[in-house]
Coordinates of C-alpha atoms and ligand atoms in Angstrom, one line a residue:
X1 CA 41.5 103.0 104.4
X2 CA 42.8 104.1 107.8
X3 CA 42.6 107.6 109.1
X4 CA 43.9 109.1 112.2
X5 CA 41.7 111.7 113.9
X6 CA 43.1 114.2 116.3
X7 CA 40.9 115.0 119.2
X8 CA 40.3 118.0 121.3
X9 CA 41.0 117.3 125.0
X10 CA 38.7 114.7 126.3
X11 CA 35.3 116.0 127.4
X12 CA 33.2 114.3 130.1
X13 CA 31.1 111.6 128.6
X14 CA 27.5 112.5 128.8
X15 CA 26.4 109.0 129.6
X16 CA 27.6 107.4 132.9
X17 CA 31.0 105.8 132.5
X18 CA 31.4 102.1 131.9
X19 CA 32.6 100.5 135.1
X20 CA 35.9 98.8 134.2
X21 CA 36.0 96.7 137.4
X22 CA 32.6 95.2 136.7
X23 CA 33.6 94.7 133.1
X24 CA 36.8 92.7 134.0
X25 CA 34.7 90.8 136.5
X26 CA 32.5 89.4 133.8
X27 CA 35.5 88.6 131.6
X28 CA 37.1 86.7 134.5
X29 CA 34.1 84.6 134.9
X30 CA 33.3 84.0 131.2
X31 CA 36.9 83.2 130.3
X32 CA 37.7 81.1 133.4
X33 CA 38.9 77.5 132.9
X34 CA 35.6 76.5 134.6
X35 CA 33.7 77.6 131.5
X36 CA 36.0 75.5 129.3
X37 CA 36.1 77.9 126.4
X38 CA 32.3 78.2 125.9
X39 CA 31.9 75.9 123.0
X40 CA 28.5 75.9 121.3
X41 CA 26.8 72.8 122.4
X42 CA 28.6 72.5 125.7
X43 CA 26.9 72.8 129.1
X44 CA 29.4 75.6 129.9
X45 CA 28.0 77.8 127.2
X46 CA 24.6 77.3 128.8
X47 CA 26.1 78.4 132.2
X48 CA 27.4 81.5 130.4
X49 CA 23.9 82.2 129.0
X50 CA 22.3 81.9 132.4
X51 CA 24.9 84.3 133.8
X52 CA 24.2 86.9 131.1
X53 CA 20.5 86.6 131.6
X54 CA 20.9 87.1 135.3
X55 CA 22.9 90.2 134.6
X56 CA 20.3 91.6 132.2
X57 CA 17.7 90.8 134.9
X58 CA 19.6 92.6 137.7
X59 CA 20.1 95.6 135.5
X60 CA 16.4 95.9 134.9
X61 CA 16.1 95.1 131.2
X62 CA 13.0 93.4 130.0
X63 CA 13.3 89.8 128.6
X64 CA 13.4 89.9 124.8
X65 CA 13.6 86.2 124.0
X66 CA 11.0 83.7 123.0
X67 CA 7.8 83.4 125.1
X68 CA 8.7 86.1 127.5
X69 CA 12.0 84.6 128.4
X70 CA 15.6 85.9 128.1
X71 CA 16.4 83.2 125.6
X72 CA 16.1 82.6 121.9
X73 CA 16.9 78.9 121.4
X74 CA 18.0 77.4 118.1
X75 CA 19.6 74.2 116.9
X76 CA 23.0 73.8 115.5
X77 CA 25.4 71.0 114.6
X78 CA 28.2 70.9 117.1
X79 CA 30.7 68.3 115.9
X80 CA 30.2 64.6 115.3
X81 CA 29.0 61.7 117.3
X82 CA 31.2 58.7 116.8
X83 CA 29.6 55.3 116.7
X84 CA 31.0 51.7 116.9
X85 CA 32.2 49.9 113.9
X86 CA 34.2 52.6 112.1
X87 CA 36.9 51.0 110.0
X88 CA 39.3 51.7 107.2
X89 CA 41.5 49.0 105.4
X90 CA 43.8 49.7 102.5
X91 CA 45.1 46.6 100.7
X92 CA 47.0 45.3 97.8
X93 CA 47.4 41.7 96.8
X94 CA 49.8 40.7 99.5
X95 CA 49.4 43.2 102.2
X96 CA 46.6 45.0 104.2
X97 CA 46.8 48.0 106.5
X98 CA 44.1 48.5 109.0
X99 CA 43.7 52.0 110.4
X100 CA 42.1 53.1 113.7
X101 CA 39.8 56.1 113.8
X102 CA 41.3 58.9 115.9
X103 CA 44.8 57.4 116.2
X104 CA 45.8 56.5 112.6
X105 CA 43.1 58.2 110.5
X106 CA 40.4 60.8 110.9
X107 CA 37.9 62.5 108.5
X108 CA 38.6 65.9 107.1
X109 CA 35.2 65.6 105.5
X110 CA 32.3 63.3 106.0
X111 CA 28.7 62.9 104.9
X112 CA 27.2 62.2 108.4
X113 CA 23.8 60.8 109.1
X114 CA 21.3 61.9 111.7
X115 CA 21.7 58.9 113.9
X116 CA 24.2 56.2 114.5
X117 CA 21.9 53.3 113.8
X118 CA 22.9 53.0 110.1
X119 CA 26.4 53.6 108.7
X120 CA 26.9 57.0 107.2
X121 CA 29.0 55.3 104.5
X122 CA 30.1 51.9 103.5
X123 CA 32.4 51.1 100.6
X124 CA 33.8 47.7 99.7
X125 CA 36.6 46.8 97.5
X126 CA 37.0 50.2 95.9
X127 CA 39.8 50.3 93.4
X128 CA 42.5 52.8 94.4
X129 CA 43.9 55.4 92.2
X130 CA 46.9 57.8 92.8
X131 CA 46.1 61.4 91.9
X132 CA 49.3 63.2 92.9
X133 CA 48.4 66.2 95.1
X134 CA 44.7 66.1 94.1
X135 CA 44.9 69.4 92.3
X136 CA 43.0 70.6 89.3
X137 CA 44.4 74.0 88.4
X138 CA 44.0 74.5 84.7
X139 CA 44.8 78.3 85.1
X140 CA 48.4 77.3 85.9
X141 CA 48.3 74.3 83.6
X142 CA 48.5 71.8 86.3
X143 CA 46.0 69.0 86.6
X144 CA 46.4 65.8 88.6
X145 CA 43.2 64.5 87.1
X146 CA 44.1 65.0 83.5
X147 CA 43.3 61.7 81.6
X148 CA 42.6 59.9 84.9
X149 CA 39.5 57.8 85.5
X150 CA 38.4 58.0 89.2
X151 CA 34.7 57.3 88.7
X152 CA 33.4 55.0 91.4
X153 CA 36.9 54.7 92.9
X154 CA 38.9 55.7 95.9
X155 CA 41.7 58.2 95.3
X156 CA 44.9 58.7 97.3
X157 CA 46.6 62.1 97.2
X158 CA 49.3 64.0 99.1
X159 CA 48.5 67.0 101.2
X160 CA 49.5 70.6 100.2
X161 CA 50.9 71.1 96.7
X162 CA 54.1 70.6 94.7
X163 CA 57.0 73.0 95.2
X164 CA 55.3 74.4 98.2
X165 CA 58.3 76.2 99.6
X166 CA 59.6 77.5 96.3
X167 CA 59.0 81.2 96.0
X168 CA 59.4 81.0 92.2
X169 CA 57.0 78.1 91.8
X170 CA 54.4 78.8 89.0
X171 CA 51.9 77.3 91.5
X172 CA 51.5 80.6 93.4
X173 CA 55.1 80.7 94.7
X174 CA 55.5 79.5 98.3
X175 CA 51.9 80.5 99.1
X176 CA 49.1 77.9 98.8
X177 CA 47.0 78.1 95.6
X178 CA 43.2 78.5 96.1
X179 CA 42.9 75.0 94.7
X180 CA 44.9 73.6 97.6
X181 CA 42.1 73.8 100.2
X182 CA 40.3 70.7 101.3
X183 CA 37.1 72.0 99.7
X184 CA 38.7 72.4 96.3
X185 CA 40.4 69.1 96.5
X186 CA 37.1 67.5 97.5
X187 CA 35.3 69.2 94.6
X188 CA 37.9 68.1 92.1
X189 CA 37.5 64.4 93.2
X190 CA 33.7 64.6 93.6
X191 CA 33.1 66.1 90.2
X192 CA 34.9 63.2 88.6
X193 CA 32.8 60.6 90.5
X194 CA 35.4 59.6 93.2
X195 CA 33.8 57.9 96.2
X196 CA 36.5 58.4 98.7
X197 CA 39.6 60.5 99.1
X198 CA 42.6 59.4 101.2
X199 CA 45.1 62.1 102.1
X200 CA 48.7 61.4 103.2
X201 CA 51.1 64.1 104.5
X202 CA 53.3 65.0 101.5
X203 CA 56.9 63.8 101.6
X204 CA 58.4 67.3 101.8
X205 CA 57.6 67.2 105.6
X206 CA 59.6 65.1 108.0
X207 CA 56.7 64.7 110.4
X208 CA 53.1 63.9 109.8
X209 CA 51.2 67.2 110.5
X210 CA 47.8 65.5 110.7
X211 CA 45.6 66.4 113.7
X212 CA 44.6 62.9 114.9
X213 CA 44.6 63.9 118.5
X214 CA 42.4 66.9 117.8
X215 CA 39.7 64.6 116.3
X216 CA 39.8 62.4 119.3
X217 CA 39.3 65.3 121.7
X218 CA 36.5 67.0 119.7
X219 CA 35.3 65.0 116.7
X220 CA 34.4 67.3 113.9
X221 CA 34.8 67.5 110.1
X222 CA 33.7 69.4 107.1
X223 CA 30.8 68.2 104.9
X224 CA 32.4 68.5 101.5
X225 CA 30.3 65.9 99.7
X226 CA 32.4 62.8 100.1
X227 CA 34.5 61.2 102.8
X228 CA 38.1 62.6 102.9
X229 CA 40.3 60.7 105.3
X230 CA 43.6 61.7 106.6
X231 CA 45.8 58.6 107.1
X232 CA 48.9 58.4 109.2
X233 CA 52.0 58.3 107.1
X234 CA 53.9 55.8 109.3
X235 CA 51.1 53.3 108.9
X236 CA 50.7 53.5 105.2
X237 CA 54.4 53.9 104.5
X238 CA 54.9 50.2 103.5
X239 CA 52.3 50.6 100.8
X240 CA 53.6 54.0 99.7
X241 CA 57.0 52.3 99.2
X242 CA 55.5 49.5 97.3
X243 CA 53.7 51.9 94.9
X244 CA 56.7 54.3 94.8
X245 CA 54.4 57.2 95.6
X246 CA 57.0 59.3 97.5
X247 CA 59.3 59.0 94.5
X248 CA 56.5 60.1 92.2
X249 CA 55.9 63.1 94.4
X250 CA 59.5 64.1 94.1
X251 CA 59.4 63.8 90.4
X252 CA 56.3 66.0 90.3
X253 CA 58.0 68.6 92.5
X254 CA 60.9 68.6 90.0
X255 CA 59.0 69.2 86.8
X256 CA 55.4 69.8 87.7
X257 CA 54.3 67.0 85.4
X258 CA 51.5 65.0 87.1
X259 CA 52.2 61.3 87.6
X260 CA 48.7 60.1 88.4
X261 CA 47.9 56.4 87.8
X262 CA 45.7 53.4 88.8
X263 CA 47.4 51.3 91.5
X264 CA 47.3 47.7 90.4
X265 CA 45.3 45.4 92.8
X266 CA 45.0 48.2 95.4
X267 CA 41.6 48.5 97.1
X268 CA 39.9 50.3 100.0
X269 CA 37.3 49.1 102.4
X270 CA 35.6 51.8 104.5
X271 CA 32.8 51.8 107.0
X272 CA 31.7 55.0 108.7
X273 CA 29.4 55.5 111.7
X274 CA 29.4 59.2 112.2
X275 CA 26.3 61.4 113.0
X276 CA 25.7 65.1 113.4
X277 CA 25.7 66.2 117.0
X278 CA 22.6 68.4 117.1
X279 CA 22.5 70.7 120.0
X280 CA 20.2 73.5 121.2
X281 CA 22.0 76.8 122.1
X282 CA 20.6 80.1 123.0
X283 CA 20.9 83.8 122.1
X284 CA 20.3 86.0 125.2
X285 CA 18.1 89.0 124.6
X286 CA 17.3 92.0 126.8
X287 CA 15.4 95.1 126.0
X288 CA 15.5 98.7 127.1
X289 CA 12.3 100.2 125.7
X290 CA 12.8 103.6 124.1
X291 CA 11.9 106.8 126.1
X292 CA 9.9 108.3 123.2
X293 CA 6.6 106.6 122.6
X294 CA 6.7 107.7 119.0
X295 CA 10.0 105.9 118.5
X296 CA 9.9 102.8 120.7
X297 CA 9.0 100.7 117.7
X298 CA 12.4 101.4 116.2
X299 CA 15.4 99.6 117.5
X300 CA 19.1 99.6 117.8
X301 CA 20.7 96.2 118.4
X302 CA 23.8 96.1 120.4
X303 CA 25.4 92.6 120.2
X304 CA 28.4 90.4 120.8
X305 CA 28.9 86.7 120.5
X306 CA 29.6 84.9 123.8
X307 CA 30.5 81.5 122.4
X308 CA 34.1 80.5 121.7
X309 CA 36.0 77.4 120.5
X310 CA 36.0 75.3 123.7
X311 CA 38.9 72.9 123.9
X312 CA 40.2 73.9 120.5
X313 CA 39.9 71.3 117.8
X314 CA 39.2 72.4 114.2
X315 CA 38.4 76.0 115.1
X316 CA 41.7 76.5 116.9
X317 CA 44.8 78.1 115.5
X318 CA 46.7 75.5 117.5
X319 CA 44.7 72.4 116.9
X320 CA 47.7 70.4 118.1
X321 CA 46.8 71.8 121.6
X322 CA 43.4 70.3 121.4
X323 CA 42.1 69.5 124.9
X324 CA 43.4 72.7 126.5
X325 CA 40.8 75.3 127.4
X326 CA 40.7 78.1 124.8
X327 CA 39.6 80.8 127.2
X328 CA 38.4 83.3 124.7
X329 CA 38.8 86.4 127.0
X330 CA 39.3 88.8 124.2
X331 CA 37.2 86.6 121.8
X332 CA 34.7 87.4 122.9
X333 CA 34.2 87.7 126.6
X334 CA 35.4 91.3 126.1
X335 CA 32.5 92.1 123.8
X336 CA 30.0 90.2 125.9
X337 CA 31.0 92.0 129.1
X338 CA 30.9 95.3 127.2
X339 CA 27.3 94.6 126.1
X340 CA 26.3 93.9 129.7
X341 CA 27.9 97.1 131.1
X342 CA 26.6 99.2 128.2
X343 CA 23.1 98.0 129.2
X344 CA 23.7 99.0 132.8
X345 CA 25.0 102.5 131.8
X346 CA 22.1 103.0 129.4
X347 CA 19.5 102.0 132.0
X348 CA 20.9 104.7 134.3
X349 CA 20.3 107.3 131.6
X350 CA 17.2 106.1 129.8
X351 CA 16.1 109.6 128.6
X352 CA 19.0 109.6 126.1
X353 CA 17.6 106.7 124.2
X354 CA 14.3 107.6 122.4
X355 CA 14.6 104.5 120.3
X356 CA 14.5 101.0 121.9
X357 CA 17.8 99.3 122.6
X358 CA 18.0 95.5 122.2
X359 CA 21.0 93.9 123.9
X360 CA 21.8 90.5 122.4
X361 CA 24.6 88.0 123.1
X362 CA 24.8 85.4 120.3
X363 CA 25.7 81.7 120.4
X364 CA 27.1 79.8 117.4
X365 CA 29.3 82.6 116.0
X366 CA 32.4 80.5 115.8
X367 CA 30.5 77.9 113.9
X368 CA 29.5 80.4 111.2
X369 CA 27.6 83.4 112.6
X370 CA 24.7 81.1 113.5
X371 CA 23.2 83.0 116.4
X372 CA 23.0 86.3 114.5
X373 CA 21.7 84.5 111.4
X374 CA 18.9 83.0 113.6
X375 CA 18.2 86.4 115.2
X376 CA 17.6 88.3 111.9
X377 CA 15.3 85.5 110.6
X378 CA 13.2 85.1 113.7
X379 CA 10.5 87.3 115.4
X380 CA 12.3 89.8 117.5
X381 CA 11.2 92.3 120.2
X382 CA 11.3 94.9 117.4
X383 CA 11.2 93.4 113.9
X384 CA 14.3 93.4 111.9
X385 CA 12.7 95.7 109.3
X386 CA 12.3 98.3 112.1
X387 CA 15.9 97.9 113.3
X388 CA 17.8 101.1 112.3
X389 CA 21.3 99.9 113.0
X390 CA 23.3 97.2 114.7
X391 CA 26.4 97.7 116.7
X392 CA 28.6 94.6 117.1
X393 CA 31.6 94.2 119.5
X394 CA 33.9 91.3 118.7
X395 CA 37.4 91.3 120.4
X396 CA 37.5 94.7 122.0
X397 CA 39.9 93.8 124.9
X398 CA 43.2 95.0 123.6
X399 CA 42.7 98.5 122.4
X400 CA 46.1 100.1 123.1
X401 CA 44.4 103.4 122.6
X402 CA 42.7 102.6 119.4
X403 CA 39.8 100.8 117.9
X404 CA 38.9 99.6 114.4
X405 CA 35.4 100.5 113.3
X406 CA 34.0 99.0 110.2
X407 CA 30.7 99.5 108.4
X408 CA 30.5 103.3 108.4
X409 CA 29.2 103.6 104.9
X410 CA 26.6 106.3 105.6
X411 CA 27.0 109.9 106.3
X412 CA 24.8 110.0 109.4
X413 CA 26.6 107.0 111.0
X414 CA 30.0 108.6 110.4
X415 CA 28.9 111.9 111.8
X416 CA 27.5 110.3 114.9
X417 CA 30.6 108.2 115.5
X418 CA 32.9 111.2 115.2
X419 CA 30.8 113.2 117.6
X420 CA 30.8 110.3 120.0
X421 CA 34.5 110.0 119.7
X422 CA 34.9 113.7 120.6
X423 CA 32.8 113.2 123.7
X424 CA 34.6 110.1 124.9
X425 CA 38.1 111.2 123.8
X426 CA 41.4 109.4 124.1
X427 CA 40.7 106.8 121.5
X428 CA 42.1 106.6 118.0
X429 CA 39.4 105.5 115.5
X430 CA 40.6 103.5 112.6
X431 CA 37.9 103.3 110.0
X432 CA 37.9 100.0 108.3
X433 CA 35.6 100.7 105.5
X434 CA 32.6 98.4 104.7
X435 CA 31.7 95.6 107.1
X436 CA 34.5 93.1 107.2
X437 CA 32.2 90.2 107.2
X438 CA 33.9 88.2 109.8
X439 CA 31.5 88.6 112.7
X440 CA 27.8 88.9 113.5
X441 CA 27.5 92.3 112.0
X442 CA 27.5 90.7 108.6
X443 CA 24.3 88.8 109.3
X444 CA 22.6 92.1 109.8
X445 CA 24.2 93.6 106.7
X446 CA 22.8 90.6 104.8
X447 CA 19.4 91.5 106.3
X448 CA 19.8 95.0 105.0
X449 CA 20.4 96.6 108.4
X450 CA 23.4 98.8 108.6
X451 CA 25.9 97.3 111.0
X452 CA 29.0 98.6 112.6
X453 CA 31.7 96.4 114.1
X454 CA 34.1 97.4 116.9
X455 CA 37.4 95.5 117.0
X456 CA 40.7 96.1 118.6
X457 CA 42.8 93.9 116.4
X458 CA 44.2 90.4 116.1
X459 CA 47.1 89.1 118.2
X460 CA 49.2 86.1 118.9
X461 CA 46.7 84.6 121.3
X462 CA 43.8 84.6 118.8
X463 CA 42.0 81.2 119.0
X464 CA 44.7 79.8 121.2
X465 CA 44.6 78.6 124.8
X466 CA 46.5 81.8 125.8
X467 CA 43.6 84.2 125.2
X468 CA 43.4 84.9 128.9
X469 CA 41.6 87.6 131.0
X470 CA 45.0 88.7 132.5
X471 CA 45.9 90.1 129.0
X472 CA 42.7 92.2 128.8
X473 CA 43.2 96.0 129.0
X474 CA 40.2 96.8 131.2
X475 CA 40.4 100.6 131.0
X476 CA 40.8 100.4 127.2
X477 CA 37.9 98.0 126.9
X478 CA 35.7 100.3 129.0
X479 CA 36.6 103.2 126.7
X480 CA 35.6 101.2 123.6
X481 CA 32.3 100.3 125.3
X482 CA 31.8 103.9 126.3
X483 CA 32.4 105.0 122.7
X484 CA 29.9 102.4 121.4
X485 CA 27.3 103.5 123.9
X486 CA 27.8 107.2 123.3
X487 CA 27.5 106.4 119.6
X488 CA 24.3 104.4 120.3
X489 CA 22.8 107.4 122.2
X490 CA 23.3 109.6 119.1
X491 CA 21.9 107.0 116.8
X492 CA 18.9 106.5 119.1
X493 CA 17.8 110.0 118.4
X494 CA 19.1 110.7 114.9
X495 CA 16.2 111.3 112.6
X496 CA 18.3 110.9 109.5
X497 CA 18.4 107.2 110.2
X498 CA 15.4 105.3 108.8
X499 CA 14.1 101.8 109.0
X500 CA 13.7 99.6 106.0
X501 CA 10.0 100.2 106.1
X502 CA 10.4 103.9 105.8
X503 CA 13.3 104.2 103.5
X504 CA 13.2 104.3 99.7
X505 CA 16.1 102.1 99.1
X506 CA 15.8 99.8 96.1
X507 CA 15.7 96.2 97.0
X508 CA 18.8 94.1 96.3
X509 CA 18.9 92.4 92.9
Ligands
ZN1 ZN1 34.9 86.5 117.7
ZN2 ZN1 36.7 83.6 117.3

């Protein structure tokens, strides 16, 4: 639900203004090509962490990380290490096609090991079965696996789904069905005992849309319980012809009757040497102790993720541009810079913050909110049970006079935000209802801490190499940060807000 609020003429903010020039300075640095898109696991992310810690230090915050440092390190999986000896061969009686990892096949899913000393998978002489589009969708009476035995076998399927461009298709029109995702196709094959899934671009496309280059640049894959390999159409075409698989796909497209079958004498040999790349990354934590001794043990967390998607790859909207720096100026240098400048402004006006403020920049967000998940599970300067609220800023660089605010499910939070908006002025507040669950605020919500997310909207540069600092609206960003800080000032003294320890809320079922 969106609502437009009309404001009285802007009043002077009670807290020192956010400095838009300093703000854009941080964004320029964090989103520079030098920092290579701040991928979790990269040395550039560590440079960004050191920079943020230096800023927190210069501002005069106290270190809030582990063992008196600014940092809260944790381990995550950042892509795959590729060993020697990977191979894939598809054969029938008279012909063999040998594929090359990265150039003619790559994994959409693997079951990687912890080191490259042993193969993560080895399959010899697996019988090969054709399973159409690999869909099991009984709700629309379409099942490529109906009556098909794939137990202990390799399965070859086409990408996407039948009739994918037909708006009248019973298979969800021209939109993909939920069953068409890699995960669902993996599940359908795995549940029936398949050992390996080969995916070929379906014949309704003239070019192979596989992301071979993206895998070469940043090896990565899902872990969906069995190896799923995308194979290049040009290489396997002679075998497709021999088995008439393109013709079968066209027949399926026509009448939606599955044409699955065992492929006589066809076999697959597969050896995989892939291991998880374990890396240590760091949240950066700075503390501004509350001004009221009776309330210092209660905290407000102000956070933003500072990692981004590096050189693209799987997390990019344009994976075909893998290798280019995805600068991540809006996502989320803008939020990171805001947190730094909010800390500076709060430090200059400490008396307004009776409760403690904890400023955190998170790593690992793009890989699944990992930094914030770590934060809420680990010892913090103020325990999570005594954290009254979390404010998250993710993509706040393109406000155009407005900001989306989600998570305002409580009366006091709403009142305080509206009062803050009155003070700061000139900013339309779009209330987005409950937490949207797409950023670090949701880790706090999961830990039963109310969390508010500030967001200025998606745009054409989202997760693309064009999310550059030149496109940041610095005055608008400063205004969003000023709003968040003014909001924090009210939250820091609002006695209606309680910690989990003091509240009577029933525990979640
Ligand atoms: Zn983000
Ligand atoms: Zn992102």
